[in-house]
Short mmCIF file of C-alpha atoms and ligand atoms in Angstrom, two decimals:
data_model
loop_
_atom_site.label_atom_id
_atom_site.label_comp_id
_atom_site.label_asym_id
_atom_site.label_seq_id
_atom_site.Cartn_x
_atom_site.Cartn_y
_atom_site.Cartn_z
CA MET A 1 0.00 0.24 0.06
CA THR A 2 1.27 3.48 -1.00
CA PRO A 3 0.84 6.39 1.25
CA GLN A 4 -2.37 8.57 0.39
CA SER A 5 -2.53 11.80 -1.66
CA CYS A 6 -5.66 13.87 -0.85
CA VAL A 7 -7.12 16.73 -2.38
CA THR A 8 -9.33 18.89 -0.02
CA ILE A 9 -12.82 20.02 -1.52
CA GLN A 10 -14.43 23.22 -0.91
CA LYS A 11 -14.77 25.25 -4.04
CA GLU A 12 -16.10 23.66 -7.28
CA TRP A 13 -12.68 24.23 -8.81
CA ASP A 14 -11.23 21.57 -6.27
CA ILE A 15 -13.20 18.92 -8.07
CA VAL A 16 -10.74 19.40 -11.20
CA GLY A 17 -7.93 18.96 -8.95
CA ALA A 18 -9.27 15.71 -7.46
CA ARG A 19 -9.96 14.72 -11.08
CA GLN A 20 -6.71 15.44 -12.22
CA LEU A 21 -4.74 13.87 -9.38
CA GLY A 22 -6.83 10.59 -9.54
CA ARG A 23 -6.38 10.52 -13.48
CA ASP A 24 -2.53 10.54 -13.03
CA ILE A 25 -2.58 7.90 -10.60
CA ALA A 26 -4.65 5.83 -12.67
CA LYS A 27 -2.57 6.60 -15.81
CA LYS A 28 0.66 5.81 -13.95
CA MET A 29 -0.99 2.43 -12.74
CA GLY A 30 -1.67 1.34 -16.18
CA PHE A 31 -5.39 1.88 -16.46
CA GLY A 32 -6.62 2.07 -20.21
CA THR A 33 -8.48 5.16 -21.60
CA VAL A 34 -11.99 4.00 -20.76
CA ASP A 35 -11.31 3.13 -17.07
CA GLN A 36 -9.39 6.41 -16.83
CA ALA A 37 -12.49 8.37 -18.05
CA ARG A 38 -14.73 6.27 -15.59
CA ILE A 39 -12.49 6.94 -12.47
CA ALA A 40 -12.49 10.54 -13.23
CA THR A 41 -16.23 10.44 -13.51
CA ALA A 42 -16.65 8.81 -9.99
CA ILE A 43 -14.14 11.03 -8.40
CA SER A 44 -16.29 14.09 -9.99
CA GLU A 45 -19.66 12.40 -8.49
CA LEU A 46 -18.00 12.12 -5.00
CA ALA A 47 -16.34 15.27 -5.25
CA ARG A 48 -19.68 17.26 -6.13
CA ASN A 49 -21.49 15.73 -3.41
CA ILE A 50 -18.92 17.19 -0.93
CA TYR A 51 -18.89 20.39 -2.52
CA LEU A 52 -22.83 20.58 -2.76
CA TYR A 53 -23.92 19.09 0.55
CA THR A 54 -21.04 19.84 3.05
CA GLU A 55 -18.62 22.32 4.17
CA ASN A 56 -15.74 20.72 2.98
CA GLY A 57 -14.14 17.30 2.79
CA GLN A 58 -11.20 15.26 1.37
CA ILE A 59 -10.77 13.04 -1.62
CA CYS A 60 -7.98 10.74 -1.14
CA PHE A 61 -6.11 8.12 -3.27
CA GLU A 62 -4.38 4.98 -2.41
CA VAL A 63 -3.13 2.37 -4.37
CA VAL A 64 -3.52 -1.21 -3.10
CA GLU A 65 -1.79 -4.29 -4.21
CA ASN A 66 -2.19 -7.87 -3.17
CA MET A 67 -0.90 -11.29 -4.78
CA ASN A 68 -2.52 -10.71 -8.21
CA ARG A 69 -3.86 -7.43 -8.69
CA LYS A 70 -3.45 -3.67 -8.13
CA GLY A 71 -6.31 -1.47 -7.34
CA LEU A 72 -6.90 2.34 -7.05
CA VAL A 73 -8.80 3.22 -4.06
CA ILE A 74 -11.00 6.55 -3.74
CA LEU A 75 -11.84 7.67 -0.23
CA SER A 76 -14.23 10.32 0.32
CA THR A 77 -14.43 11.84 3.70
CA ASP A 78 -16.51 14.58 5.13
CA ASN A 79 -17.91 15.81 8.51
CA GLY A 80 -21.02 16.96 6.74
CA PRO A 81 -24.82 16.33 7.58
CA GLY A 82 -24.54 12.67 6.92
CA ILE A 83 -26.85 10.53 4.71
CA ASP A 84 -29.97 9.49 6.59
CA ASP A 85 -31.49 6.63 3.95
CA ILE A 86 -28.48 5.20 2.19
CA GLY A 87 -30.67 2.40 0.84
CA ARG A 88 -32.80 5.03 -0.89
CA VAL A 89 -30.14 6.96 -2.27
CA MET A 90 -28.48 4.04 -3.81
CA GLU A 91 -31.88 3.27 -5.56
CA ASP A 92 -31.74 3.98 -9.21
CA GLY A 93 -33.71 6.97 -10.39
CA TYR A 94 -33.71 8.75 -6.88
CA SER A 95 -30.76 11.20 -7.51
CA THR A 96 -32.03 14.92 -7.65
CA SER A 97 -30.66 14.96 -11.11
CA GLY A 98 -33.31 12.31 -11.92
CA GLY A 99 -32.59 9.56 -14.80
CA LEU A 100 -29.02 10.83 -15.74
CA GLY A 101 -27.78 7.65 -14.07
CA ALA A 102 -25.08 9.54 -12.16
CA GLY A 103 -24.67 10.18 -8.57
CA LEU A 104 -23.87 7.25 -6.05
CA PRO A 105 -25.48 4.46 -7.96
CA GLY A 106 -23.40 5.62 -10.82
CA VAL A 107 -20.27 5.66 -8.81
CA LYS A 108 -20.95 1.98 -7.85
CA ARG A 109 -21.51 0.96 -11.42
CA LEU A 110 -18.18 2.71 -12.35
CA MET A 111 -16.10 1.02 -9.64
CA ASP A 112 -15.54 -2.54 -8.96
CA GLU A 113 -16.17 -2.15 -5.04
CA PHE A 114 -18.17 0.45 -3.26
CA ASP A 115 -18.93 0.93 0.43
CA VAL A 116 -20.83 3.74 2.19
CA GLN A 117 -20.87 4.61 5.87
CA SER A 118 -22.68 7.67 6.95
CA GLU A 119 -23.87 8.96 10.30
CA VAL A 120 -26.32 11.83 10.55
CA GLY A 121 -24.77 14.98 12.08
CA VAL A 122 -21.36 13.22 11.86
CA GLY A 123 -20.31 12.71 8.41
CA THR A 124 -19.97 10.66 5.44
CA LYS A 125 -17.12 8.19 4.22
CA ILE A 126 -17.21 6.59 0.97
CA LYS A 127 -14.62 3.95 -0.38
CA ALA A 128 -14.63 2.84 -3.94
CA ILE A 129 -12.03 0.53 -5.54
CA LYS A 130 -11.22 -0.06 -9.25
CA TRP A 131 -9.10 -3.05 -9.96
CA ALA A 132 -6.53 -2.82 -12.90
CA ARG A 133 -7.16 -5.72 -15.38
CA MET B 1 -19.68 -13.64 -24.83
CA ASP B 2 -16.13 -11.96 -24.95
CA ASP B 3 -15.55 -14.13 -28.32
CA VAL B 4 -18.76 -12.27 -29.79
CA ILE B 5 -17.23 -8.86 -28.64
CA LYS B 6 -13.92 -9.59 -30.18
CA LEU B 7 -15.52 -10.97 -33.61
CA ASP B 8 -17.44 -8.02 -33.61
CA ALA B 9 -14.61 -5.64 -32.88
CA ALA B 10 -12.78 -7.26 -35.77
CA ASN B 11 -15.88 -6.99 -37.95
CA TYR B 12 -16.04 -3.16 -36.74
CA LYS B 13 -12.56 -2.49 -38.13
CA ASP B 14 -12.94 -4.07 -41.37
CA LEU B 15 -16.20 -2.43 -41.89
CA LEU B 16 -14.67 1.00 -41.01
CA LYS B 17 -11.84 0.42 -43.62
CA HIS B 18 -13.99 -0.72 -46.18
CA TYR B 19 -16.22 2.48 -45.55
CA ILE B 20 -13.27 4.96 -45.73
CA ASP B 21 -12.32 3.29 -48.76
CA THR B 22 -15.74 3.16 -50.83
CA GLN B 23 -18.26 5.07 -48.75
CA ASP B 24 -20.54 2.34 -49.83
CA GLU B 25 -24.05 1.31 -48.23
CA LYS B 26 -23.24 -1.96 -47.40
CA SER B 27 -20.66 -1.28 -44.91
CA LEU B 28 -23.03 1.08 -43.21
CA TYR B 29 -25.54 -1.84 -42.93
CA GLY B 30 -22.87 -4.10 -41.63
CA VAL B 31 -22.23 -1.45 -38.73
CA GLU B 32 -26.05 -1.54 -38.05
CA GLN B 33 -25.70 -5.14 -37.38
CA VAL B 34 -22.43 -4.83 -35.29
CA SER B 35 -24.20 -1.85 -33.35
CA LYS B 36 -27.31 -3.95 -32.67
CA SER B 37 -25.14 -6.82 -31.35
CA PHE B 38 -23.22 -4.44 -28.98
CA ILE B 39 -26.48 -3.23 -27.65
CA LYS B 40 -27.42 -6.95 -26.83
CA ASN B 41 -24.09 -7.65 -25.25
CA HIS B 42 -24.20 -4.41 -23.17
CA ILE B 43 -21.54 -2.58 -24.75
CA LEU B 44 -21.53 0.85 -23.48
CA PRO B 45 -20.86 4.01 -25.70
CA GLU B 46 -17.61 4.80 -24.28
CA GLU B 47 -16.29 1.23 -25.18
CA ILE B 48 -17.36 1.88 -28.66
CA VAL B 49 -15.74 5.17 -29.04
CA ASN B 50 -12.75 3.30 -27.71
CA LEU B 51 -13.01 0.62 -30.09
CA HIS B 52 -13.19 3.24 -33.05
CA ILE B 53 -10.05 4.88 -31.42
CA GLN B 54 -7.91 1.50 -31.70
CA ALA B 55 -9.17 0.69 -34.68
CA LEU B 56 -8.25 4.17 -36.18
CA ALA B 57 -4.73 3.63 -34.60
CA GLU B 58 -4.10 0.33 -36.38
CA LEU B 59 -5.19 1.45 -39.63
CA TYR B 60 -3.61 4.76 -39.70
CA PRO B 61 -0.66 4.72 -37.35
CA GLU B 62 0.35 8.09 -38.44
CA MET B 63 -2.82 9.79 -37.47
CA SER B 64 -2.37 13.51 -36.17
CA GLU B 65 -1.90 13.61 -32.51
CA LYS B 66 -4.63 16.44 -32.36
CA PHE B 67 -6.97 14.11 -33.86
CA GLN B 68 -6.06 11.24 -31.22
CA HIS B 69 -6.79 14.05 -28.53
CA SER B 70 -10.22 14.93 -30.01
CA MET B 71 -11.09 11.20 -29.95
CA ASP B 72 -10.35 10.94 -26.23
CA PHE B 73 -12.39 13.93 -25.65
CA LEU B 74 -15.45 12.32 -27.16
CA LEU B 75 -14.84 9.17 -25.05
CA GLU B 76 -14.71 11.24 -21.78
CA ALA B 77 -18.27 12.85 -23.17
CA MET B 78 -19.67 9.35 -23.70
CA ILE B 79 -18.96 7.95 -19.95
CA SER B 80 -22.32 9.74 -18.59
CA TYR B 81 -24.16 8.35 -21.56
CA GLY B 82 -23.05 4.90 -20.51
CA LEU B 83 -24.07 5.68 -17.00
CA ALA B 84 -27.46 6.71 -18.16
CA HIS B 85 -27.95 3.73 -20.34
CA GLN B 86 -27.32 1.24 -17.73
CA GLU B 87 -29.74 2.97 -15.33
CA PHE B 88 -32.56 2.80 -17.82
CA GLN B 89 -31.65 -0.57 -18.27
CA MET B 90 -32.17 -1.32 -14.61
CA LEU B 91 -35.44 0.55 -14.27
CA ARG B 92 -36.63 -1.31 -17.37
CA GLU B 93 -36.10 -4.76 -15.64
CA LYS B 94 -37.62 -3.15 -12.47
CA GLN B 95 -40.66 -2.02 -14.26
CA TYR B 96 -40.86 -5.62 -15.72
CA GLU B 97 -41.11 -7.05 -12.41
CA ILE B 98 -43.55 -4.72 -11.09
CA LYS B 99 -45.83 -5.18 -14.14
CA SER B 100 -45.73 -8.97 -13.50
CA GLU B 101 -46.53 -8.54 -9.76
CA ILE B 102 -49.44 -6.23 -10.76
CA SER B 103 -50.80 -8.73 -13.20
CA VAL B 104 -50.89 -11.34 -10.38
CA ALA B 105 -52.58 -8.82 -8.01
CA ALA B 106 -55.15 -8.01 -11.08
CA SER B 107 -56.06 -11.78 -11.25
CA MET B 108 -56.37 -12.13 -7.55
CA GLN B 109 -58.73 -9.25 -7.67
CA ASN B 110 -60.90 -10.62 -10.32
CA THR B 111 -61.07 -13.91 -8.06
CA LEU B 112 -61.89 -11.60 -5.04
CA LEU B 113 -64.30 -9.55 -6.40
CA GLY B 114 -65.95 -12.00 -8.82
CA THR B 115 -69.72 -12.02 -9.38
CA THR B 116 -71.88 -14.06 -11.53
CA LYS B 117 -74.45 -12.60 -13.66
CA PRO B 118 -77.77 -14.10 -12.41
CA GLU B 119 -80.38 -15.77 -14.43
CA ILE B 120 -83.76 -14.32 -13.68
CA GLU B 121 -87.04 -15.12 -15.73
CA GLY B 122 -88.16 -12.11 -17.61
CA LEU B 123 -85.02 -10.17 -17.12
CA ASP B 124 -82.40 -9.82 -19.40
CA ILE B 125 -79.01 -8.47 -18.06
CA GLY B 126 -75.86 -7.17 -19.61
CA ILE B 127 -72.71 -6.11 -18.02
CA VAL B 128 -69.32 -4.89 -19.06
CA SER B 129 -66.61 -3.83 -16.76
CA VAL B 130 -63.06 -3.03 -18.14
CA PRO B 131 -60.16 -1.36 -16.33
CA ALA B 132 -58.40 1.51 -17.75
CA HIS B 133 -54.99 -0.10 -16.45
CA GLN B 134 -54.57 -3.56 -14.92
CA MET B 135 -56.54 -3.08 -11.96
CA ASN B 136 -60.37 -2.07 -11.72
CA GLY B 137 -61.46 0.70 -9.70
CA ASP B 138 -64.78 0.04 -10.73
CA TYR B 139 -67.00 -2.38 -8.93
CA HIS B 140 -70.28 -4.12 -9.54
CA HIS B 141 -72.00 -6.80 -7.70
CA PHE B 142 -75.27 -9.03 -7.95
CA VAL B 143 -76.95 -10.45 -5.06
CA LYS B 144 -79.92 -12.71 -5.53
CA GLY B 145 -82.24 -12.43 -2.56
CA LYS B 146 -84.27 -15.45 -1.07
CA ASP B 147 -87.54 -13.63 -1.78
CA GLY B 148 -86.55 -13.26 -5.64
CA SER B 149 -85.47 -9.97 -5.86
CA LEU B 150 -82.18 -8.96 -7.57
CA GLY B 151 -79.76 -6.59 -5.61
CA ILE B 152 -77.24 -4.76 -7.76
CA ALA B 153 -74.36 -2.79 -6.69
CA ILE B 154 -72.57 -0.41 -9.18
CA ALA B 155 -69.76 1.68 -7.66
CA ASP B 156 -66.61 3.58 -8.46
CA VAL B 157 -63.68 4.77 -6.54
CA ILE B 158 -62.68 8.40 -7.32
CA GLY B 159 -59.04 7.42 -8.28
CA LYS B 160 -57.62 4.56 -10.45
CA GLY B 161 -55.32 1.51 -10.29
CA ILE B 162 -54.09 -0.12 -7.25
CA PRO B 163 -55.47 1.98 -4.49
CA ALA B 164 -58.87 2.15 -5.91
CA ALA B 165 -58.96 -1.67 -6.34
CA LEU B 166 -57.58 -2.30 -2.67
CA CYS B 167 -60.55 -0.28 -1.63
CA MET B 168 -63.16 -2.19 -3.57
CA SER B 169 -61.88 -5.40 -1.89
CA MET B 170 -62.97 -3.76 1.45
CA ILE B 171 -66.55 -2.61 0.12
CA LYS B 172 -66.77 -6.21 -1.38
CA TYR B 173 -66.29 -7.77 2.10
CA ALA B 174 -68.62 -5.45 4.00
CA MET B 175 -71.48 -6.29 1.45
CA ASP B 176 -70.86 -9.98 1.76
CA SER B 177 -71.38 -9.61 5.64
CA TYR B 178 -75.05 -8.07 5.23
CA PRO B 179 -77.90 -10.41 5.38
CA GLU B 180 -79.10 -11.50 2.05
CA ASP B 181 -82.52 -10.34 1.43
CA SER B 182 -83.44 -8.04 4.28
CA MET B 183 -81.58 -5.04 3.20
CA GLU B 184 -83.10 -2.03 1.50
CA PRO B 185 -80.83 0.09 -0.93
CA LYS B 186 -80.95 3.04 1.55
CA SER B 187 -79.88 1.08 4.57
CA ILE B 188 -77.21 -0.82 2.82
CA LEU B 189 -75.77 2.53 1.47
CA LYS B 190 -75.95 4.02 5.06
CA ASN B 191 -74.04 1.11 6.28
CA LEU B 192 -71.42 1.09 3.63
CA ASN B 193 -70.95 5.00 4.29
CA ARG B 194 -69.81 4.18 7.85
CA VAL B 195 -67.45 1.47 6.81
CA VAL B 196 -65.86 3.60 4.30
CA GLU B 197 -65.92 6.53 6.74
CA ARG B 198 -63.92 4.44 9.48
CA ASN B 199 -61.66 2.53 7.23
CA VAL B 200 -60.72 4.75 4.23
CA ASP B 201 -58.01 7.35 3.90
CA ALA B 202 -59.79 10.62 3.76
CA SER B 203 -58.74 11.48 0.32
CA MET B 204 -60.44 8.54 -1.24
CA PHE B 205 -64.12 8.47 -2.20
CA ILE B 206 -66.45 6.01 -3.21
CA THR B 207 -69.70 6.60 -5.22
CA MET B 208 -72.16 3.92 -5.36
CA LEU B 209 -75.68 3.19 -6.73
CA TYR B 210 -77.50 0.22 -5.11
CA ALA B 211 -80.56 -0.97 -6.80
CA GLN B 212 -83.08 -3.77 -5.90
CA TYR B 213 -85.10 -5.18 -8.60
CA LEU B 214 -88.67 -6.88 -7.53
CA PRO B 215 -89.68 -9.22 -10.42
CA CYS B 216 -93.03 -9.73 -9.15
CA GLU B 217 -93.91 -6.24 -8.74
CA HIS B 218 -91.61 -5.21 -11.56
CA LYS B 219 -90.36 -2.15 -9.52
CA LEU B 220 -86.84 -1.11 -8.86
CA HIS B 221 -85.93 0.38 -5.71
CA TYR B 222 -82.73 2.32 -5.76
CA ALA B 223 -80.60 4.82 -3.94
CA SER B 224 -77.32 6.45 -4.81
CA ALA B 225 -74.28 7.80 -3.20
CA GLY B 226 -73.02 10.63 -5.45
CA HIS B 227 -72.97 8.01 -7.99
CA GLU B 228 -73.15 8.78 -11.86
CA PRO B 229 -76.92 8.93 -12.62
CA GLY B 230 -78.18 6.04 -14.83
CA PHE B 231 -80.96 6.28 -17.22
CA TYR B 232 -84.46 4.75 -17.81
CA TYR B 233 -85.73 3.90 -21.18
CA ASP B 234 -89.20 3.80 -21.80
CA ALA B 235 -89.90 1.27 -24.61
CA GLU B 236 -93.31 2.73 -25.46
CA LYS B 237 -92.48 6.20 -25.84
CA GLY B 238 -88.65 5.38 -27.15
CA THR B 239 -87.32 7.94 -24.88
CA PHE B 240 -84.64 7.96 -22.18
CA THR B 241 -84.64 9.68 -18.95
CA GLU B 242 -82.03 10.35 -16.50
CA ILE B 243 -82.66 8.40 -13.23
CA GLU B 244 -83.22 10.90 -10.36
CA THR B 245 -80.68 10.39 -7.63
CA LYS B 246 -79.34 12.30 -4.74
CA GLY B 247 -77.09 11.26 -2.00
CA LEU B 248 -73.68 12.12 -0.60
CA VAL B 249 -70.64 10.31 -1.55
CA LEU B 250 -69.49 7.39 0.69
CA GLY B 251 -67.07 8.18 3.26
CA VAL B 252 -67.51 12.03 3.60
CA SER B 253 -69.81 12.10 6.85
CA SER B 254 -70.46 9.48 9.37
CA ASP B 255 -74.27 10.11 9.68
CA ALA B 256 -75.20 10.53 6.01
CA GLU B 257 -78.72 9.43 5.22
CA TYR B 258 -79.63 8.01 1.77
CA GLU B 259 -83.03 8.73 0.12
CA GLN B 260 -84.71 5.71 -1.78
CA TYR B 261 -86.44 6.03 -5.03
CA GLU B 262 -88.95 3.50 -6.92
CA LEU B 263 -89.35 3.07 -10.40
CA LYS B 264 -91.99 1.16 -12.38
CA VAL B 265 -90.57 -0.81 -15.19
CA ASN B 266 -92.67 -1.88 -17.81
CA LYS B 267 -92.48 -4.61 -20.66
CA GLY B 268 -89.41 -3.88 -22.76
CA ASP B 269 -87.99 -0.98 -20.70
CA MET B 270 -84.41 -0.66 -19.95
CA VAL B 271 -82.48 0.59 -16.85
CA ILE B 272 -79.03 1.67 -17.71
CA LEU B 273 -76.51 2.12 -14.80
CA LEU B 274 -72.87 3.11 -15.51
CA THR B 275 -69.81 4.72 -14.10
CA ASP B 276 -68.24 7.77 -15.13
CA GLY B 277 -65.73 6.19 -17.35
CA VAL B 278 -68.51 5.84 -19.61
CA THR B 279 -70.15 9.18 -19.44
CA GLU B 280 -66.42 10.66 -19.60
CA CYS B 281 -65.32 9.11 -22.60
CA ARG B 282 -63.55 11.63 -24.76
CA ASP B 283 -63.43 11.94 -28.76
CA GLY B 284 -59.91 13.56 -29.22
CA ASP B 285 -60.23 16.32 -26.58
CA ARG B 286 -64.09 16.39 -26.39
CA PHE B 287 -65.85 14.88 -23.87
CA ILE B 288 -68.97 13.06 -25.38
CA GLU B 289 -72.44 13.88 -24.67
CA SER B 290 -74.76 11.53 -22.77
CA GLU B 291 -76.90 11.81 -25.69
CA GLU B 292 -74.31 10.21 -27.73
CA ILE B 293 -74.21 7.33 -25.30
CA LEU B 294 -77.92 6.67 -25.49
CA GLU B 295 -78.03 7.12 -29.24
CA VAL B 296 -75.45 4.11 -29.41
CA ILE B 297 -77.40 2.29 -26.87
CA LYS B 298 -80.46 2.53 -28.96
CA SER B 299 -78.81 1.71 -32.08
CA TYR B 300 -78.46 -1.99 -30.46
CA GLU B 301 -81.81 -1.92 -29.06
CA ASP B 302 -82.62 -5.11 -30.80
CA LEU B 303 -80.08 -7.29 -29.53
CA PRO B 304 -79.86 -8.93 -26.09
CA ALA B 305 -78.72 -6.74 -23.19
CA GLN B 306 -75.01 -8.45 -22.99
CA GLU B 307 -74.52 -7.96 -26.72
CA MET B 308 -75.50 -4.42 -26.36
CA VAL B 309 -73.22 -3.39 -23.46
CA ASN B 310 -70.50 -5.19 -25.63
CA LYS B 311 -71.31 -3.30 -28.67
CA VAL B 312 -71.37 -0.05 -26.97
CA TYR B 313 -68.18 -0.82 -25.05
CA LYS B 314 -66.49 -1.59 -28.60
CA HIS B 315 -67.82 1.64 -30.12
CA PHE B 316 -66.42 3.82 -27.25
CA GLU B 317 -63.14 1.88 -27.01
CA ARG B 318 -62.53 2.50 -30.85
CA LEU B 319 -63.68 6.10 -30.33
CA GLN B 320 -60.74 6.49 -27.85
CA ASP B 321 -58.49 4.88 -29.95
CA PHE B 322 -58.22 1.80 -27.78
CA GLU B 323 -57.02 3.47 -24.78
CA LEU B 324 -59.31 4.12 -22.11
CA ARG B 325 -58.47 7.10 -19.87
CA ASP B 326 -60.89 5.37 -16.68
CA ASP B 327 -62.45 2.15 -15.95
CA PHE B 328 -65.43 1.49 -17.86
CA THR B 329 -68.60 -0.30 -16.51
CA LEU B 330 -71.79 -0.42 -18.12
CA LEU B 331 -74.76 -2.26 -17.12
CA ILE B 332 -78.20 -2.77 -18.83
CA LEU B 333 -81.22 -4.30 -17.28
CA ARG B 334 -84.43 -5.12 -19.49
CA ARG B 335 -87.71 -6.45 -18.52
CA GLU B 336 -88.48 -9.17 -21.08
CA VAL B 337 -92.16 -10.24 -20.19
N1 LIG C 1 -21.43 13.59 1.14
C1 LIG C 1 -22.67 13.78 1.42
N2 LIG C 1 -23.05 14.38 2.64
C2 LIG C 1 -24.43 14.31 2.74
N3 LIG C 1 -25.17 14.18 2.02
C3 LIG C 1 -25.17 13.49 0.76
C4 LIG C 1 -23.54 13.39 0.52
N4 LIG C 1 -23.60 12.90 -0.83
C5 LIG C 1 -24.91 12.66 -1.18
N5 LIG C 1 -25.71 13.20 -0.27
C6 LIG C 1 -27.05 13.09 -0.33
O1 LIG C 1 -27.30 12.07 -0.85
C7 LIG C 1 -28.31 12.38 -2.05
C8 LIG C 1 -28.04 11.43 -3.31
O2 LIG C 1 -26.92 11.79 -3.82
P1 LIG C 1 -26.45 11.52 -5.56
O3 LIG C 1 -24.90 12.02 -5.57
O4 LIG C 1 -26.60 10.14 -5.37
O5 LIG C 1 -27.26 12.46 -6.15
P2 LIG C 1 -27.58 13.78 -6.22
O6 LIG C 1 -26.16 14.53 -5.67
O7 LIG C 1 -28.95 14.22 -5.74
O8 LIG C 1 -27.93 14.08 -7.71
P3 LIG C 1 -26.70 13.90 -8.92
O9 LIG C 1 -25.38 13.58 -8.27
O10 LIG C 1 -27.00 12.89 -10.00
O11 LIG C 1 -26.44 15.29 -9.58
C9 LIG C 1 -28.07 13.78 -2.15
O12 LIG C 1 -29.18 14.41 -2.77
C10 LIG C 1 -27.72 14.17 -0.88
O13 LIG C 1 -28.95 14.47 -0.04
MG1 LIG C 2 -24.42 14.02 -6.46
#
């Protein structure tokens, strides 16, 4: 495991910074163009949620490696209001953009692994992994 | 499946090459078929763009770098389409599941609310009841009393679909609990009103007309709870009149009382009961007039009652381009002898 590199998300512009850093790491790890684009989109969704629904938060990246594969981990952490009903948010067709297929269910589709922990009034922690093929 | 994709990918490259050289229609037809196969195998738009990029790179290794960048840009632009496509796919599957659940519920409803048209000497009855969607919010029910009388309920829940249908099951069970013959229309409505008032959501209303036909006296007793008025056909004069009804919709006030009316039915006369799905049929943007319904009914006067209602239904179904907006229930009762 490599040390984390993080981007603080506060302004909309910070989303671009997070995408850039994530893409650079993905490229170095040898992800193809399609996967790079998917990873960048997932980062956008997570960072946009921090920007829209919380004061600030962080998007961090980590490379994990086990015996036979390498993966890019995206961690989104904030101390915002939290998500009350995660089950509902993960339902298709629920996001406010309605029918664009993005939002958190979109992140889950773009990545290989996805996990949300959230507590109302405390914050939200989302972890998503993409494995290099 | 991966083999299919590899094959299609190779095919795509060949077709592309051929098209660039000749611009012929055959390669375009070819790519149409490949594209269909991609859709069938859930290949997302960004993957197709990527395939295109790779094919170009193989065919034209000396391709300009600027052009390559533009293709990468296009790929990025496709990612969200891919997501939207996957969401639609998922929602489509869900919708399919819901549909099949509803169709099970609808057939349960048919069993629960089923009523058989009774055979009564000297009386010709026709009934048609068709839901606009899968589940019916209209309801009709026949009860044959021990005294030879025939009870007929026709009701409509304001609202359509599943909630309306659930509501009707409750009405049906309340009615089943009443003693078979002793009940008069006005007391039945009074009773049902209390059931509805107590058990149904305040936003839901039910209208009902309850009629009791006494074959020996050739009389119809009836009372209405805000239901669409029916019609009476006088065979001798050849005229229709609206059946007078007054009464509050079920479930509005707990102590509603219902007025009961009496109608003498002569030989050949008809009583027509219906729901607003019939009177609110539309021809384009125009609501039809009740005269039109009566004219259509009259034009089938010589047929048995069941064939009459079937024909009338067919007429209005066609007028509305085979898409009912509301549940449609029409009942005709004719004294034969
Ligand atoms: N980090 C977060 N903190 C608090 N609430 C969040 C956070 N992320 C998401 N939410 C809540 O979950 C909901 C769903 O988020 P999601 O990203 O799936 O869709 P959206 O942001 O509403 O719309 P879209 O992302 O499609 O534009 C949001 O509307 C928001 O209420
Ligand atoms: Mg969002």
